[in-house]
Every structure is written in C-alpha cells, then in structure tokens.
mmCIF file of C-alpha atoms in Angstrom:
data_model
loop_
_atom_site.group_PDB
_atom_site.id
_atom_site.type_symbol
_atom_site.label_atom_id
_atom_site.label_comp_id
_atom_site.label_asym_id
_atom_site.label_seq_id
_atom_site.Cartn_x
_atom_site.Cartn_y
_atom_site.Cartn_z
ATOM 1 C CA UNK A 15 5.905 -33.095 -18.377
ATOM 2 C CA UNK A 16 3.399 -33.710 -15.615
ATOM 3 C CA UNK A 17 1.367 -30.523 -15.804
ATOM 4 C CA UNK A 18 -1.211 -32.052 -18.154
ATOM 5 C CA UNK A 19 -2.350 -34.342 -15.302
ATOM 6 C CA UNK A 20 -3.559 -31.430 -13.260
ATOM 7 C CA UNK A 21 -6.842 -32.616 -11.748
ATOM 8 C CA UNK A 22 -9.567 -30.062 -11.992
ATOM 9 C CA UNK A 23 -8.322 -26.952 -13.752
ATOM 10 C CA UNK A 24 -9.721 -27.813 -17.165
ATOM 11 C CA UNK A 25 -13.126 -28.761 -15.770
ATOM 12 C CA UNK A 26 -13.732 -25.629 -13.729
ATOM 13 C CA UNK A 27 -12.789 -23.066 -16.312
ATOM 14 C CA UNK A 28 -16.019 -22.952 -18.304
ATOM 15 C CA UNK A 29 -17.265 -19.582 -19.451
ATOM 16 C CA UNK A 30 -18.798 -17.749 -16.499
ATOM 17 C CA UNK A 31 -21.762 -15.387 -16.528
ATOM 18 C CA UNK A 32 -20.439 -11.967 -17.392
ATOM 19 C CA UNK A 33 -20.362 -9.528 -14.509
ATOM 20 C CA UNK A 34 -20.831 -5.796 -14.781
ATOM 21 C CA UNK A 35 -17.569 -3.833 -14.830
ATOM 22 C CA UNK A 36 -16.139 -3.296 -11.375
ATOM 23 C CA UNK A 37 -13.601 -0.600 -10.624
ATOM 24 C CA UNK A 38 -10.264 -2.142 -9.650
ATOM 25 C CA UNK A 39 -7.939 -0.413 -7.205
ATOM 26 C CA UNK A 40 -4.332 -0.829 -8.255
ATOM 27 C CA UNK A 41 -2.030 -2.132 -5.560
ATOM 28 C CA UNK A 42 1.375 -3.497 -4.857
ATOM 29 C CA UNK A 43 3.965 -4.083 -7.535
ATOM 30 C CA UNK A 44 4.681 -7.545 -6.105
ATOM 31 C CA UNK A 45 5.258 -10.254 -8.686
ATOM 32 C CA UNK A 46 3.334 -12.821 -6.696
ATOM 33 C CA UNK A 47 -0.075 -14.025 -7.825
ATOM 34 C CA UNK A 48 -2.864 -16.403 -6.874
ATOM 35 C CA UNK A 49 -3.964 -19.124 -9.283
ATOM 36 C CA UNK A 50 -7.469 -20.143 -8.246
ATOM 37 C CA UNK A 51 -10.590 -22.045 -9.208
ATOM 38 C CA UNK A 52 -12.665 -20.896 -6.220
ATOM 39 C CA UNK A 53 -12.408 -17.110 -5.951
ATOM 40 C CA UNK A 54 -13.196 -17.201 -2.216
ATOM 41 C CA UNK A 55 -9.787 -18.789 -1.560
ATOM 42 C CA UNK A 56 -7.883 -15.716 -2.744
ATOM 43 C CA UNK A 57 -8.767 -13.597 0.297
ATOM 44 C CA UNK A 58 -6.755 -15.932 2.553
ATOM 45 C CA UNK A 59 -3.645 -15.110 0.521
ATOM 46 C CA UNK A 60 -3.825 -11.324 0.455
ATOM 47 C CA UNK A 61 -3.386 -10.228 4.076
ATOM 48 C CA UNK A 62 0.345 -9.592 3.741
ATOM 49 C CA UNK A 63 -0.034 -7.436 0.645
ATOM 50 C CA UNK A 64 2.436 -9.608 -1.264
ATOM 51 C CA UNK A 65 -0.138 -11.203 -3.570
ATOM 52 C CA UNK A 66 -0.946 -8.533 -6.131
ATOM 53 C CA UNK A 67 -2.749 -10.343 -8.954
ATOM 54 C CA UNK A 68 -4.855 -13.399 -9.669
ATOM 55 C CA UNK A 69 -6.139 -15.532 -12.504
ATOM 56 C CA UNK A 70 -8.401 -18.557 -12.861
ATOM 57 C CA UNK A 71 -7.523 -20.014 -16.290
ATOM 58 C CA UNK A 72 -10.620 -18.221 -17.587
ATOM 59 C CA UNK A 73 -11.824 -14.957 -19.055
ATOM 60 C CA UNK A 74 -14.266 -13.932 -16.295
ATOM 61 C CA UNK A 75 -13.847 -13.404 -12.567
ATOM 62 C CA UNK A 76 -16.680 -15.634 -11.313
ATOM 63 C CA UNK A 77 -17.072 -13.391 -8.251
ATOM 64 C CA UNK A 78 -15.139 -10.588 -6.564
ATOM 65 C CA UNK A 79 -11.456 -10.459 -5.742
ATOM 66 C CA UNK A 80 -10.145 -8.698 -2.628
ATOM 67 C CA UNK A 81 -9.720 -4.972 -3.136
ATOM 68 C CA UNK A 82 -6.594 -4.077 -5.077
ATOM 69 C CA UNK A 83 -5.874 -7.537 -6.490
ATOM 70 C CA UNK A 84 -5.582 -7.326 -10.283
ATOM 71 C CA UNK A 85 -7.510 -9.872 -12.329
ATOM 72 C CA UNK A 86 -5.735 -11.196 -15.432
ATOM 73 C CA UNK A 87 -8.115 -12.793 -17.958
ATOM 74 C CA UNK A 88 -7.063 -15.783 -20.045
ATOM 75 C CA UNK A 89 -8.409 -17.113 -23.326
ATOM 76 C CA UNK A 90 -8.002 -20.782 -22.338
ATOM 77 C CA UNK A 91 -8.532 -22.235 -25.787
ATOM 78 C CA UNK A 92 -10.852 -22.697 -28.746
ATOM 79 C CA UNK A 93 -13.798 -23.810 -26.609
ATOM 80 C CA UNK A 94 -14.104 -20.256 -25.234
ATOM 81 C CA UNK A 95 -13.991 -18.338 -28.508
ATOM 82 C CA UNK A 96 -17.756 -17.788 -28.556
ATOM 83 C CA UNK A 97 -17.875 -15.727 -25.367
ATOM 84 C CA UNK A 98 -14.462 -14.114 -25.627
ATOM 85 C CA UNK A 99 -15.133 -10.683 -27.091
ATOM 86 C CA UNK A 100 -17.824 -9.732 -24.566
ATOM 87 C CA UNK A 101 -15.827 -11.167 -21.662
ATOM 88 C CA UNK A 102 -12.576 -9.410 -22.493
ATOM 89 C CA UNK A 103 -14.333 -6.056 -22.905
ATOM 90 C CA UNK A 104 -15.781 -6.530 -19.414
ATOM 91 C CA UNK A 105 -12.372 -7.436 -17.967
ATOM 92 C CA UNK A 106 -10.611 -4.500 -19.601
ATOM 93 C CA UNK A 107 -13.277 -2.001 -18.564
ATOM 94 C CA UNK A 108 -12.918 -3.347 -15.003
ATOM 95 C CA UNK A 109 -9.211 -2.522 -14.940
ATOM 96 C CA UNK A 110 -7.360 -5.568 -16.278
ATOM 97 C CA UNK A 111 -4.103 -4.504 -17.919
ATOM 98 C CA UNK A 112 -2.829 -7.851 -19.227
ATOM 99 C CA UNK A 113 -4.268 -10.704 -21.284
ATOM 100 C CA UNK A 114 -2.984 -14.266 -21.003
ATOM 101 C CA UNK A 115 -2.951 -16.525 -24.048
ATOM 102 C CA UNK A 116 -3.911 -20.175 -24.364
ATOM 103 C CA UNK A 117 -3.388 -22.762 -21.611
ATOM 104 C CA UNK A 118 -0.753 -25.371 -22.495
ATOM 105 C CA UNK A 119 -1.548 -25.495 -26.216
ATOM 106 C CA UNK A 120 1.485 -27.760 -26.588
ATOM 107 C CA UNK A 121 -0.375 -30.539 -24.726
ATOM 108 C CA UNK A 122 -3.127 -32.719 -26.205
ATOM 109 C CA UNK A 123 -4.931 -32.828 -22.853
ATOM 110 C CA UNK A 124 -5.129 -29.036 -22.553
ATOM 111 C CA UNK A 125 -5.714 -26.327 -25.223
ATOM 112 C CA UNK A 126 -4.088 -28.602 -27.840
ATOM 113 C CA UNK A 127 -3.107 -26.437 -30.816
ATOM 114 C CA UNK A 128 -0.330 -26.568 -33.334
ATOM 115 C CA UNK A 129 1.961 -23.553 -33.253
ATOM 116 C CA UNK A 130 0.520 -22.455 -36.599
ATOM 117 C CA UNK A 131 -3.096 -22.751 -35.425
ATOM 118 C CA UNK A 132 -2.296 -20.882 -32.216
ATOM 119 C CA UNK A 133 -0.607 -18.052 -34.115
ATOM 120 C CA UNK A 134 -3.701 -17.565 -36.261
ATOM 121 C CA UNK A 135 -6.062 -17.699 -33.306
ATOM 122 C CA UNK A 136 -3.889 -15.324 -31.300
ATOM 123 C CA UNK A 137 -3.893 -12.750 -34.091
ATOM 124 C CA UNK A 138 -7.675 -13.013 -34.449
ATOM 125 C CA UNK A 139 -8.712 -13.015 -30.797
ATOM 126 C CA UNK A 140 -5.965 -11.413 -28.693
ATOM 127 C CA UNK A 141 -3.787 -9.148 -30.842
ATOM 128 C CA UNK A 142 -6.697 -6.712 -31.527
ATOM 129 C CA UNK A 143 -6.424 -5.679 -27.847
ATOM 130 C CA UNK A 144 -2.748 -4.735 -28.022
ATOM 131 C CA UNK A 145 -3.554 -1.063 -27.579
ATOM 132 C CA UNK A 146 -5.682 -1.717 -24.487
ATOM 133 C CA UNK A 147 -3.566 -4.274 -22.605
ATOM 134 C CA UNK A 148 -0.161 -5.946 -22.598
ATOM 135 C CA UNK A 149 -0.356 -9.329 -24.286
ATOM 136 C CA UNK A 150 1.267 -12.433 -22.811
ATOM 137 C CA UNK A 151 2.001 -15.526 -24.875
ATOM 138 C CA UNK A 152 0.279 -18.891 -24.649
ATOM 139 C CA UNK A 153 1.483 -20.641 -21.476
ATOM 140 C CA UNK A 154 3.630 -23.610 -22.455
ATOM 141 C CA UNK A 155 4.745 -26.536 -20.350
ATOM 142 C CA UNK A 156 8.281 -27.315 -19.234
ATOM 143 C CA UNK A 157 8.368 -30.407 -21.440
ATOM 144 C CA UNK A 158 11.663 -30.892 -23.259
ATOM 145 C CA UNK A 159 10.083 -33.038 -25.986
ATOM 146 C CA UNK A 160 10.552 -31.540 -29.432
ATOM 147 C CA UNK A 161 7.392 -29.678 -30.444
ATOM 148 C CA UNK A 162 6.396 -29.035 -26.841
ATOM 149 C CA UNK A 163 7.423 -26.523 -24.192
ATOM 150 C CA UNK A 164 9.855 -23.826 -25.293
ATOM 151 C CA UNK A 165 10.306 -25.608 -28.620
ATOM 152 C CA UNK A 166 6.589 -25.122 -29.356
ATOM 153 C CA UNK A 167 6.831 -21.511 -28.218
ATOM 154 C CA UNK A 168 9.673 -20.774 -30.612
ATOM 155 C CA UNK A 169 7.670 -22.192 -33.519
ATOM 156 C CA UNK A 170 4.696 -20.117 -32.423
ATOM 157 C CA UNK A 171 6.708 -16.896 -32.246
ATOM 158 C CA UNK A 172 8.286 -17.529 -35.631
ATOM 159 C CA UNK A 173 4.762 -17.571 -37.097
ATOM 160 C CA UNK A 174 3.289 -14.829 -34.910
ATOM 161 C CA UNK A 175 5.657 -12.026 -35.841
ATOM 162 C CA UNK A 176 2.958 -9.336 -35.802
ATOM 163 C CA UNK A 177 1.094 -10.484 -32.692
ATOM 164 C CA UNK A 178 2.304 -7.622 -30.431
ATOM 165 C CA UNK A 179 3.285 -10.009 -27.641
ATOM 166 C CA UNK A 180 5.044 -8.450 -24.625
ATOM 167 C CA UNK A 181 5.858 -11.504 -22.527
ATOM 168 C CA UNK A 182 6.414 -15.251 -22.373
ATOM 169 C CA UNK A 183 4.270 -17.407 -20.057
ATOM 170 C CA UNK A 184 5.544 -20.799 -18.921
ATOM 171 C CA UNK A 185 4.615 -23.585 -16.522
ATOM 172 C CA UNK A 186 7.038 -25.775 -14.609
ATOM 173 C CA UNK A 187 6.670 -29.068 -12.746
ATOM 174 C CA UNK A 188 9.810 -30.865 -11.681
ATOM 175 C CA UNK A 189 11.887 -32.313 -8.893
ATOM 176 C CA UNK A 190 14.024 -29.664 -7.211
ATOM 177 C CA UNK A 191 15.108 -26.045 -7.040
ATOM 178 C CA UNK A 192 18.134 -26.466 -9.295
ATOM 179 C CA UNK A 193 15.988 -27.931 -12.052
ATOM 180 C CA UNK A 194 13.546 -25.051 -11.606
ATOM 181 C CA UNK A 195 16.244 -22.389 -11.833
ATOM 182 C CA UNK A 196 17.689 -23.988 -14.952
ATOM 183 C CA UNK A 197 14.314 -23.947 -16.674
ATOM 184 C CA UNK A 198 13.523 -20.366 -15.668
ATOM 185 C CA UNK A 199 16.878 -19.237 -17.052
ATOM 186 C CA UNK A 200 16.098 -21.026 -20.301
ATOM 187 C CA UNK A 201 12.760 -19.219 -20.426
ATOM 188 C CA UNK A 202 14.450 -15.869 -19.768
ATOM 189 C CA UNK A 203 16.969 -16.513 -22.530
ATOM 190 C CA UNK A 204 14.225 -17.587 -24.941
ATOM 191 C CA UNK A 205 12.151 -14.492 -24.206
ATOM 192 C CA UNK A 206 15.196 -12.295 -24.693
ATOM 193 C CA UNK A 207 15.872 -13.842 -28.094
ATOM 194 C CA UNK A 208 12.454 -12.547 -29.211
ATOM 195 C CA UNK A 209 12.918 -9.152 -27.483
ATOM 196 C CA UNK A 210 10.121 -9.887 -25.011
ATOM 197 C CA UNK A 211 10.283 -7.723 -21.909
ATOM 198 C CA UNK A 212 8.538 -10.049 -19.440
ATOM 199 C CA UNK A 213 8.566 -13.671 -18.310
ATOM 200 C CA UNK A 214 5.598 -15.028 -16.346
ATOM 201 C CA UNK A 215 5.658 -18.385 -14.532
ATOM 202 C CA UNK A 216 1.906 -18.840 -14.233
ATOM 203 C CA UNK A 217 2.033 -22.347 -12.752
ATOM 204 C CA UNK A 218 4.855 -24.035 -10.920
ATOM 205 C CA UNK A 219 5.170 -26.741 -8.282
ATOM 206 C CA UNK A 220 7.061 -29.881 -7.448
ATOM 207 C CA UNK A 221 5.898 -32.849 -9.496
ATOM 208 C CA UNK A 222 5.158 -34.741 -6.294
ATOM 209 C CA UNK A 223 2.604 -32.073 -5.337
ATOM 210 C CA UNK A 224 0.457 -32.026 -8.483
ATOM 211 C CA UNK A 225 -2.412 -33.720 -6.637
ATOM 212 C CA UNK A 226 -1.777 -31.927 -3.348
ATOM 213 C CA UNK A 227 1.265 -31.240 -1.190
ATOM 214 C CA UNK A 228 2.809 -34.479 -0.009
ATOM 215 C CA UNK A 229 5.373 -33.182 2.480
ATOM 216 C CA UNK A 230 5.018 -29.589 3.661
ATOM 217 C CA UNK A 231 8.572 -29.395 4.986
ATOM 218 C CA UNK A 232 10.085 -30.289 1.614
ATOM 219 C CA UNK A 233 7.688 -28.041 -0.294
ATOM 220 C CA UNK A 234 8.159 -25.179 2.138
ATOM 221 C CA UNK A 235 11.904 -25.246 1.535
ATOM 222 C CA UNK A 236 11.393 -25.321 -2.218
ATOM 223 C CA UNK A 237 8.908 -22.433 -2.203
ATOM 224 C CA UNK A 238 11.156 -20.303 -0.005
ATOM 225 C CA UNK A 239 14.107 -20.724 -2.368
ATOM 226 C CA UNK A 240 11.961 -20.382 -5.488
ATOM 227 C CA UNK A 241 10.331 -17.068 -4.591
ATOM 228 C CA UNK A 242 13.654 -15.632 -3.432
ATOM 229 C CA UNK A 243 15.158 -16.582 -6.779
ATOM 230 C CA UNK A 244 12.215 -15.291 -8.826
ATOM 231 C CA UNK A 245 12.152 -11.991 -6.969
ATOM 232 C CA UNK A 246 15.840 -11.535 -7.794
ATOM 233 C CA UNK A 247 15.289 -11.997 -11.535
ATOM 234 C CA UNK A 248 14.368 -8.693 -13.161
ATOM 235 C CA UNK A 249 13.155 -10.462 -16.318
ATOM 236 C CA UNK A 250 10.555 -12.389 -14.306
ATOM 237 C CA UNK A 251 7.713 -9.965 -13.719
ATOM 238 C CA UNK A 252 4.931 -12.218 -12.391
ATOM 239 C CA UNK A 253 4.545 -15.729 -11.034
ATOM 240 C CA UNK A 254 1.924 -17.881 -9.333
ATOM 241 C CA UNK A 255 2.381 -21.107 -7.408
ATOM 242 C CA UNK A 256 -0.027 -23.995 -7.984
ATOM 243 C CA UNK A 257 -2.399 -23.163 -6.287
ATOM 244 C CA UNK A 258 -4.921 -21.317 -4.049
ATOM 245 C CA UNK A 259 -6.799 -24.375 -2.787
ATOM 246 C CA UNK A 260 -7.040 -26.757 0.129
ATOM 247 C CA UNK A 261 -4.245 -29.346 0.202
ATOM 248 C CA UNK A 262 -2.067 -26.921 -1.748
ATOM 249 C CA UNK A 263 -1.386 -23.462 -0.258
ATOM 250 C CA UNK A 264 -4.394 -23.734 2.047
ATOM 251 C CA UNK A 265 -5.632 -26.120 4.713
ATOM 252 C CA UNK A 266 -9.197 -25.765 5.953
ATOM 253 C CA UNK A 267 -9.535 -22.492 4.081
ATOM 254 C CA UNK A 268 -6.537 -20.870 5.794
ATOM 255 C CA UNK A 269 -2.901 -20.614 4.772
ATOM 256 C CA UNK A 270 -0.839 -23.657 5.717
ATOM 257 C CA UNK A 271 2.903 -23.395 6.323
ATOM 258 C CA UNK A 272 3.654 -23.403 2.582
ATOM 259 C CA UNK A 273 1.012 -20.783 1.948
ATOM 260 C CA UNK A 274 2.438 -18.619 4.726
ATOM 261 C CA UNK A 275 5.883 -18.832 3.155
ATOM 262 C CA UNK A 276 4.531 -18.012 -0.290
ATOM 263 C CA UNK A 277 2.476 -15.035 0.892
ATOM 264 C CA UNK A 278 4.873 -13.546 3.455
#
C-alpha cells in the first residue's frame, strides 16, 4: 500500500530518444534484476554475474547496459502510447525477449486504469507482439483493498482472455519476511489459477526503505532471506529489488552492504 509514494520513478520515465538497435549478448539465467532510473548505476551491480536483466519503468534504454544484461521494456501507461510502437520495435530488434505491462494501474498516482481499460489497451498495444516476445501482465501493487492489487489483476485477466499473457508481475512493500513470503505465495497461486507460467516481482522492499534504506543491518537480513526464498521458488522467474540507486543498493556509486548481499 505504500508503493505509490515512490519518489522519483514516475518523473524520470518519460519517453527517451530512440537508440539504434544494439546487439545484446545473452547471459546468465539468474532471476535477479536491476531496477534503475540512471543506467550508469547498473554496472556496479553486475560484477558477480548474478544480475542478468534490467528495466527502467520505460520503453527505451536511455543509454547502454553492461554487456550481457537483458533490457526489458515496459509500457508504463497511457502517456507513452504515442512513442510505443517505434520504441518496442527498437527494443525487440536489440534482443529484448519480454515486454512488461503497465506500472501499478491499480493506483491513482501511477498508471491509473480500470481493469477494463487496461485490458483494452493491453490488447491494442502489447498483445500484437506475442509472437516476438513473452508478455508479462501489468505490475500491480500488494494492496489488499478490493479493486487493487491481486483483486485488480483478477478482474483484468477475466477481461483479457485473449491477451496472450505469460506471466504475472507484482510489487510488494511491507514490514517483514513472513509478510513477503505470504504475498509471493498468493501471487504464485493467483498466477497458477490463470495457467500463467511465470511470476515476476519487479519491485519489492521494506516499507521503511521506500525513501532510502533506514537501517542496513535490518534490510540486509531481509534481502538475504528474500532472495534465498525467491530463488527456491520455481514459479518465480525474475525479481528486482528497489532499487539501483544511491541510498538504496548503492552508496557513493558503489554497492553498499545490502547491494553486496543482493548481487552476490
């Protein structure tokens, strides 16, 4: 319920100038990803080889990722429809194999769509690429309010029966590892009920750390348990901690203790 307060992500996701296709070298099958606004921060996370993909809540790279790190484009919301078709063709020709749907459409402060609106938009803008990439659902919050979170997702799927979606994307912000595991299991069960083969946790963090990590010792313990749990869940195929930035997984441009745990 706190993810809609996330500082700068909405402001830094504007449509970027389209880059020429760049050949992408495929790399590790690790589930771990880097969620970034500043592409230069990703290189600090890739030395161990455990960070295999990245996304920036947008449809264009805005620079170059380290060799072998897969870029996953996202259609954030309606504001980006105008540049979408050219941008996604560039991403796909550069090697992207997945497309992420809308960012928190269940929240008024983010992509803000009804399930019905989102289903129509998804079919118009994302489903046409089903033969070229695997399609991931809109990323919903962990809110338990009716009409939000997994409740919104279920309404969306009930109206998007021919959308060719392969996976469910979710976000989580909460208080402890047990709460996190409970939510992830709910997401896995929900995805299974729609015969979806993948679950992505594309943002997750402790609620206390939404504006930057408050206590690295506490967060370090949480991250260690969380990634161990996620790596043990076959239904969870990709995840990314919030986020590749100073005061989060980095300090002074280098990995802090939490970042080292996440990337090791």
